[in-house]
Tab-separated table of C-alpha atoms in Angstrom:
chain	number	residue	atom	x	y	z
A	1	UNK	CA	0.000	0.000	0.000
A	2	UNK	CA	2.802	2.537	0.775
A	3	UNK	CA	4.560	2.093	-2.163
A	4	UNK	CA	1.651	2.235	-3.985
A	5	UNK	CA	1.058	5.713	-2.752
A	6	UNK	CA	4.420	7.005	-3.075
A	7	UNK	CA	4.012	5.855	-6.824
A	8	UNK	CA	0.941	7.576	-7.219
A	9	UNK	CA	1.968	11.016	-5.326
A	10	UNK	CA	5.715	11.016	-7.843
A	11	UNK	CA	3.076	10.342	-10.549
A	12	UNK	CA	4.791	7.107	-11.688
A	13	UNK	CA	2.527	5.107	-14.612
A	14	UNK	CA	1.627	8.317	-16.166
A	15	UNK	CA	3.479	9.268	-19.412
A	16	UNK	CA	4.983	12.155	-20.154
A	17	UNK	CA	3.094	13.514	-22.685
A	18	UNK	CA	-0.213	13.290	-20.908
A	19	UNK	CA	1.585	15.061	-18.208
A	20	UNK	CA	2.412	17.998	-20.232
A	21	UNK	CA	-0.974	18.039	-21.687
A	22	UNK	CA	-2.657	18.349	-18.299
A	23	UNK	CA	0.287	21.151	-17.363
A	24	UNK	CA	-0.413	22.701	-21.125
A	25	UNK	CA	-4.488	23.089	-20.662
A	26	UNK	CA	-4.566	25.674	-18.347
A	27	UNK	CA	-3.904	27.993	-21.168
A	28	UNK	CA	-6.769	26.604	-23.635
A	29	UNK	CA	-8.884	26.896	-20.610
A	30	UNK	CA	-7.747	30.987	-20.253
A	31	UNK	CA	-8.799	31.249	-23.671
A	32	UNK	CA	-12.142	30.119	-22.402
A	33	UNK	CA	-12.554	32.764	-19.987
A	34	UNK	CA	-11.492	35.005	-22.404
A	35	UNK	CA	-13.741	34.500	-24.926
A	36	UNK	CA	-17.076	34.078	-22.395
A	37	UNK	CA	-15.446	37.614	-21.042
A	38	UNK	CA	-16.088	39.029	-24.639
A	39	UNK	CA	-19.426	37.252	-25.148
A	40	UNK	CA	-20.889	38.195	-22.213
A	41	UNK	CA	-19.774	41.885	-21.790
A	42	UNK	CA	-20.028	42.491	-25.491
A	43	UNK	CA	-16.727	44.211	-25.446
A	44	UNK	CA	-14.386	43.902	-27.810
A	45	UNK	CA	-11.474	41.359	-26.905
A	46	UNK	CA	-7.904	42.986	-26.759
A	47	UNK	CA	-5.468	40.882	-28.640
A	48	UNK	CA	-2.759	41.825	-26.548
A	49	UNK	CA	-4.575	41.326	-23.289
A	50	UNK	CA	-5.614	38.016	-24.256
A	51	UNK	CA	-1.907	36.666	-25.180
A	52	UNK	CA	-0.772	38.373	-22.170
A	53	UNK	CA	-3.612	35.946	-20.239
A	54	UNK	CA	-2.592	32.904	-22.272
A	55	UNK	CA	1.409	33.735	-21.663
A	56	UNK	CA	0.829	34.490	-18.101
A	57	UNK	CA	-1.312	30.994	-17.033
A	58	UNK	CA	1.554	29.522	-18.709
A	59	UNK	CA	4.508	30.679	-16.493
A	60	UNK	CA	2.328	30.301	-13.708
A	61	UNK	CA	1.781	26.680	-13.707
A	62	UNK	CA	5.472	25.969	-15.611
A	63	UNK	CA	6.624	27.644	-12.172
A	64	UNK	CA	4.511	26.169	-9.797
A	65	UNK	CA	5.371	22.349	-11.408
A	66	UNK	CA	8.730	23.622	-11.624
A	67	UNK	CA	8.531	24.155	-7.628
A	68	UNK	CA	7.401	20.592	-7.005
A	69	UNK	CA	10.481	18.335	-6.021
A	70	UNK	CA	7.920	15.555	-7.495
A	71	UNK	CA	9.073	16.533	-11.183
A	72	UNK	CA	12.607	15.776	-11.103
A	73	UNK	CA	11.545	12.730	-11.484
A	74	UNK	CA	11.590	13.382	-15.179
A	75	UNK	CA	14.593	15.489	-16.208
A	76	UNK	CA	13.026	15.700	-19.568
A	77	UNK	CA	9.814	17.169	-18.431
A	78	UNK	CA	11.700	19.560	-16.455
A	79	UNK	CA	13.488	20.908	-19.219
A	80	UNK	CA	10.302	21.440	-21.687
A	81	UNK	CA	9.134	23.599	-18.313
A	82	UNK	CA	11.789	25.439	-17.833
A	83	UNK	CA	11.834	26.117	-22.090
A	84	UNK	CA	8.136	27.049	-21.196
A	85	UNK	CA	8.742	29.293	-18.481
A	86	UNK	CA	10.922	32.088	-20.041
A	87	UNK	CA	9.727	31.705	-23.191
A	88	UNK	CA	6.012	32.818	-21.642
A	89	UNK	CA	7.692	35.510	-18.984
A	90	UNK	CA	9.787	36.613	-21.975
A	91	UNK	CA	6.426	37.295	-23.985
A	92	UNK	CA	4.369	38.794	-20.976
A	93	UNK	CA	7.364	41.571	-20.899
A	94	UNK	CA	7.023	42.113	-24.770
A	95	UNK	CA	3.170	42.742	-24.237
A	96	UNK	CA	3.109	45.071	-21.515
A	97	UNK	CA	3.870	48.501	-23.407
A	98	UNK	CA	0.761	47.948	-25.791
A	99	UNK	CA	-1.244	47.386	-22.594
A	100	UNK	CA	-3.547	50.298	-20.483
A	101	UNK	CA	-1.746	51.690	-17.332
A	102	UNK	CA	-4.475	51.039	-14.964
A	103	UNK	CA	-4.533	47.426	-16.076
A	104	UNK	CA	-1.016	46.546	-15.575
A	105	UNK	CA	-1.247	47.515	-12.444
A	106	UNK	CA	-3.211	44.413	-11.823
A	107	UNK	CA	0.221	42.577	-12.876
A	108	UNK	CA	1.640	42.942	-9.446
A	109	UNK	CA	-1.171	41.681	-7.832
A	110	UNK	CA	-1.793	38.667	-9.771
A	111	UNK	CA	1.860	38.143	-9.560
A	112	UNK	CA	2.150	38.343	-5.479
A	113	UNK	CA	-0.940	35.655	-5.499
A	114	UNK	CA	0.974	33.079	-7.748
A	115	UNK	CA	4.724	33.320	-6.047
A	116	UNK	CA	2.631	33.616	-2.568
A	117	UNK	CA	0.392	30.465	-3.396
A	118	UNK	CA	2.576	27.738	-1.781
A	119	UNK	CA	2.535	28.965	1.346
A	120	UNK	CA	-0.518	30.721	1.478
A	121	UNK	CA	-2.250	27.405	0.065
A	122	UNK	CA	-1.626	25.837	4.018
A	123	UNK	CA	-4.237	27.430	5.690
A	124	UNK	CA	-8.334	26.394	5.081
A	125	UNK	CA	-10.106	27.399	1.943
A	126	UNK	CA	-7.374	29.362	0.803
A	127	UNK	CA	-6.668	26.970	-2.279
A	128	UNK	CA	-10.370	26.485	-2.698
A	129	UNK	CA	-10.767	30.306	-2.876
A	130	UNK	CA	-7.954	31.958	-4.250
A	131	UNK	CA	-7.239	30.350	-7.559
A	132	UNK	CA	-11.024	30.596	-8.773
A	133	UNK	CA	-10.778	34.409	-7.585
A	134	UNK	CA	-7.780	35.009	-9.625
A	135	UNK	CA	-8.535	32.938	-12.603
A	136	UNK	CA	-11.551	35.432	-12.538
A	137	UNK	CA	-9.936	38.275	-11.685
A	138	UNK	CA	-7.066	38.115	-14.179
A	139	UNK	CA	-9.359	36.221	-17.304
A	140	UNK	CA	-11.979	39.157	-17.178
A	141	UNK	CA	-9.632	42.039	-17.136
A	142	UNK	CA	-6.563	41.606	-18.993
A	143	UNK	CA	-8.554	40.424	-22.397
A	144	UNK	CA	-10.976	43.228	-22.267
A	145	UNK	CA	-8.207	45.609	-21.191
A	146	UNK	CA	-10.990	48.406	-20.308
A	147	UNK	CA	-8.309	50.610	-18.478
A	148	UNK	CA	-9.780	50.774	-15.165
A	149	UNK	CA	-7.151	50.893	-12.126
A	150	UNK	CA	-6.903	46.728	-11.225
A	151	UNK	CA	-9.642	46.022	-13.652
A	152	UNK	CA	-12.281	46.785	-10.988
A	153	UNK	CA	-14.872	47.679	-13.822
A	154	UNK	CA	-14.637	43.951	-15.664
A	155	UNK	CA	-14.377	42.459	-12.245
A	156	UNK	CA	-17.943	44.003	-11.439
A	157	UNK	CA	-20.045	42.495	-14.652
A	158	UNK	CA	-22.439	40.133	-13.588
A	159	UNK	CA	-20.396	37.307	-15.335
A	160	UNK	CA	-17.650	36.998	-12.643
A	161	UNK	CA	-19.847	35.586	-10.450
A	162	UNK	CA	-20.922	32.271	-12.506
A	163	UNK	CA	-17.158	32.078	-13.849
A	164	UNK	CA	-16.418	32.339	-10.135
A	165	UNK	CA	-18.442	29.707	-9.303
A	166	UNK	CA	-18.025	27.171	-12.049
A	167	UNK	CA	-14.047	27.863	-11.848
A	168	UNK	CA	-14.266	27.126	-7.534
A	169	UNK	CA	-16.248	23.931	-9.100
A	170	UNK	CA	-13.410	22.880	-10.965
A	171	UNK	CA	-10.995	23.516	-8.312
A	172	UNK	CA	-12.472	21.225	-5.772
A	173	UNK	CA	-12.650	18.591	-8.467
A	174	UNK	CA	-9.493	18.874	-8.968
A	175	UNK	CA	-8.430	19.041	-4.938
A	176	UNK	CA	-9.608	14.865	-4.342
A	177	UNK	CA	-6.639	13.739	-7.313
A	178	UNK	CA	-4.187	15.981	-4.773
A	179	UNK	CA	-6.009	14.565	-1.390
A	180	UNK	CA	-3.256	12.291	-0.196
A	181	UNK	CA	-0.303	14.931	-1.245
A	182	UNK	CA	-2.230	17.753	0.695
A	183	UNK	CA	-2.242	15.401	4.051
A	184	UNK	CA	1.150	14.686	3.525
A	185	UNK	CA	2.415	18.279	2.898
A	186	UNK	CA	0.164	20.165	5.489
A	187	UNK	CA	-2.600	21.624	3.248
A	188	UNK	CA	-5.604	21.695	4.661
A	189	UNK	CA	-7.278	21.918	1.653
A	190	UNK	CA	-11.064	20.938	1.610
A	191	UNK	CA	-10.817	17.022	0.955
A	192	UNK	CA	-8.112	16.644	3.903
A	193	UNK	CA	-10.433	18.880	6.051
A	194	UNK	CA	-14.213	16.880	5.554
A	195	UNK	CA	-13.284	13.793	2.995
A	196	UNK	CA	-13.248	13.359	-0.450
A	197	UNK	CA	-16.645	12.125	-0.753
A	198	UNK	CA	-18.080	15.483	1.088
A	199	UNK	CA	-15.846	17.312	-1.193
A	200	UNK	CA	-17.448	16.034	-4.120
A	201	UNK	CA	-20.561	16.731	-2.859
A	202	UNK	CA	-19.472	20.339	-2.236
A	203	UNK	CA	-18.317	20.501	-5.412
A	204	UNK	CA	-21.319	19.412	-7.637
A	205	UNK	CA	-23.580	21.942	-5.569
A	206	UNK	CA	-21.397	25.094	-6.614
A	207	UNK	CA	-21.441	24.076	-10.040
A	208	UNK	CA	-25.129	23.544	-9.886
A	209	UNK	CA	-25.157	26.846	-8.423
A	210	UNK	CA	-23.116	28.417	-10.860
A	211	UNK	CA	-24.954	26.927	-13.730
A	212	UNK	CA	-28.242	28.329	-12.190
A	213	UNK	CA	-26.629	31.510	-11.827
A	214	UNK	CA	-25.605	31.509	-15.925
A	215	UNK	CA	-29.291	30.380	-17.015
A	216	UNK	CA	-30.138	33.685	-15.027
A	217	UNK	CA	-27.924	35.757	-17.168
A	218	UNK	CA	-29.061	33.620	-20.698
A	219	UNK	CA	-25.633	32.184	-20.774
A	220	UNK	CA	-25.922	28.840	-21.943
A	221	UNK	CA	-22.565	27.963	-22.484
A	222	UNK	CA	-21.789	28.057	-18.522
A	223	UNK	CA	-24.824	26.254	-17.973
A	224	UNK	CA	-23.634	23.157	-20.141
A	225	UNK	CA	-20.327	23.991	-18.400
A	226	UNK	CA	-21.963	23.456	-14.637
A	227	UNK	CA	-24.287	20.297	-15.506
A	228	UNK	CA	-21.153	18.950	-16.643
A	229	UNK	CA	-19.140	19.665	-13.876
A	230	UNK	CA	-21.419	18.438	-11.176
A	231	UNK	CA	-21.990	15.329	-13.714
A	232	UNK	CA	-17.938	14.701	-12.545
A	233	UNK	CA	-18.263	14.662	-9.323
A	234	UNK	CA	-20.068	11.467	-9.557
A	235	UNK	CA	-17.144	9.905	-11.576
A	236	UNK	CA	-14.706	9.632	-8.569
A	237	UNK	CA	-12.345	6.912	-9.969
A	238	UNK	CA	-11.828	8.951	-12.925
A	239	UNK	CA	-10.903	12.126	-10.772
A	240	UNK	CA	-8.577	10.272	-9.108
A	241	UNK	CA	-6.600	9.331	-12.014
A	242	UNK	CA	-3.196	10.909	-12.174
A	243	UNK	CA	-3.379	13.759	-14.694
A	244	UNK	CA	-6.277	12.653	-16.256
A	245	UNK	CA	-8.670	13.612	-13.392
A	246	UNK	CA	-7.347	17.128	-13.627
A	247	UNK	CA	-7.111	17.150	-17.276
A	248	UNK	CA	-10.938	16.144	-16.894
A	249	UNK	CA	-11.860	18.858	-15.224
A	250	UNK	CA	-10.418	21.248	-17.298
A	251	UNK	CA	-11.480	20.085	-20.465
A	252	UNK	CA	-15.083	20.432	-18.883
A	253	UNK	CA	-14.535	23.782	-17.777
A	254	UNK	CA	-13.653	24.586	-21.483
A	255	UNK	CA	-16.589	23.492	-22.830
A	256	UNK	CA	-18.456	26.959	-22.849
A	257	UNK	CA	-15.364	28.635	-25.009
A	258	UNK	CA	-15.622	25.562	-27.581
A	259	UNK	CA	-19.507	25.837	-27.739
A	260	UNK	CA	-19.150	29.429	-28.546
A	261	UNK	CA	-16.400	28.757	-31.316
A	262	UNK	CA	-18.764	26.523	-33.402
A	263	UNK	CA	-22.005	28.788	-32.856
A	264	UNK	CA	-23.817	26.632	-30.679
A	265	UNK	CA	-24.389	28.924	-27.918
């Protein structure tokens, strides 16, 4: 049994590329928000806000994989993230001049939250909280770039709060596949605190209540995207696969940007 969960928690048995393609998604799944963010508001998507989005998510999570002594396990891996990391922090600095002054100073911000996340991520609901909040924060106002100081005026349109929801969804979906790490590493995240199975349950109701909350706005795309969420929480062995719970999840969560792309919503 112990060696069985050591395997698991180094993420032996999975293969590399399905590894990178659950460390790549994040970025498809920006594009998501970035495209509901223009649908919704009926603003006009800035090009350059969007890429800096995209580029962002991906030094964010090619940092915080690169942090994780679990990846050394596969020097090869480690070297595509590394490749991944300054070639996206090398494009976020080439973006920034064609980008509004009150809207880069969200960069600081958003910054703090991602270098302050493994520590912060310790104490209860933080993880559960914060990463929804900023994947909200940061997908609604870098692409539509509006110019207002932190992006407060993007943050306020009625779509942050079923993005919110559906994206806090997600993340507790995603929290059972890192249960046993979380134990082992002092995170009380919400699965160590009241059980996987409770989390689940958790889980499914926010999505519910964040697809509720986009039929109330007409926005059928997060609706599909919240039946389908709290669909997953009833498919437990599947979450718990290594990277292909997670990857799961995210596809899922980028349903309501693919729906939009082929007109059906």
């Amino acid at each position: 049994m112990g060696h069985r969960i050591e395997a698991r928690e180094s993420g032996a048995g999975t293969s590399t590329p399905a590894r990178l393609l659950h460390y790549l998604w994040p970025v498809a799944l920006g594009w998501t928000v970035a495209t509901v963010a223009g649908r919704a508001t009926g603003l006009p998507v800035s090009p350059a806000g969007r890429d800096l989005l995209l580029l962002g998510i991906g030094a964010a999570y090619s940092y915080d994989r690169l942090a994780d002594p679990a990846e050394a396990a596969s020097p090869a891996l480690l070297a595509l993230l590394r490749l991944g990391f300054v070639a996206c922090a090398a494009g976020t600095l080439m973006l920034l001049p064609r980008m509004p002054v009150g809207t880069l100073a969200l960069l600081p911000v958003l910054s703090t939250a991602v270098l302050a996340y493994r520590w912060a991520k310790a104490y209860p609901w933080v993880k559960a909280l914060l990463v929804p909040l900023v994947w909200t924060w940061a997908g609604l106002a870098l692409p539509l770039a509006d110019g207002s100081w932190l992006g407060w005026r993007s943050l306020a349109h009625p779509v942050a709060l079923p993005l919110f929801l559906l994206l806090a969804a997600g993340c507790l979906l995603c929290d059972v596949n890192d249960a046993a790490r979380d134990r082992a590493r002092g995170v009380r995240s919400l699965p160590v605190q009241v059980g996987v199975g409770r989390t689940l349950l958790v889980a499914a109701l926010v999505a519910i209540v964040g697809a509720a909350t986009g039929l109330a706005q007409g926005r059928l795309g997060l609706v599909a995207d919240g039946l389908l969420l709290a669909a997953l929480a009833a498919c437990r062995p599947l979450l718990m696969l290594e990277s292909w719970g997670p990857l799961a999840v995210d596809l899922a969560l980028t349903l309501p940007g693919i729906l939009i792309l082929a007109h059906l919503v």
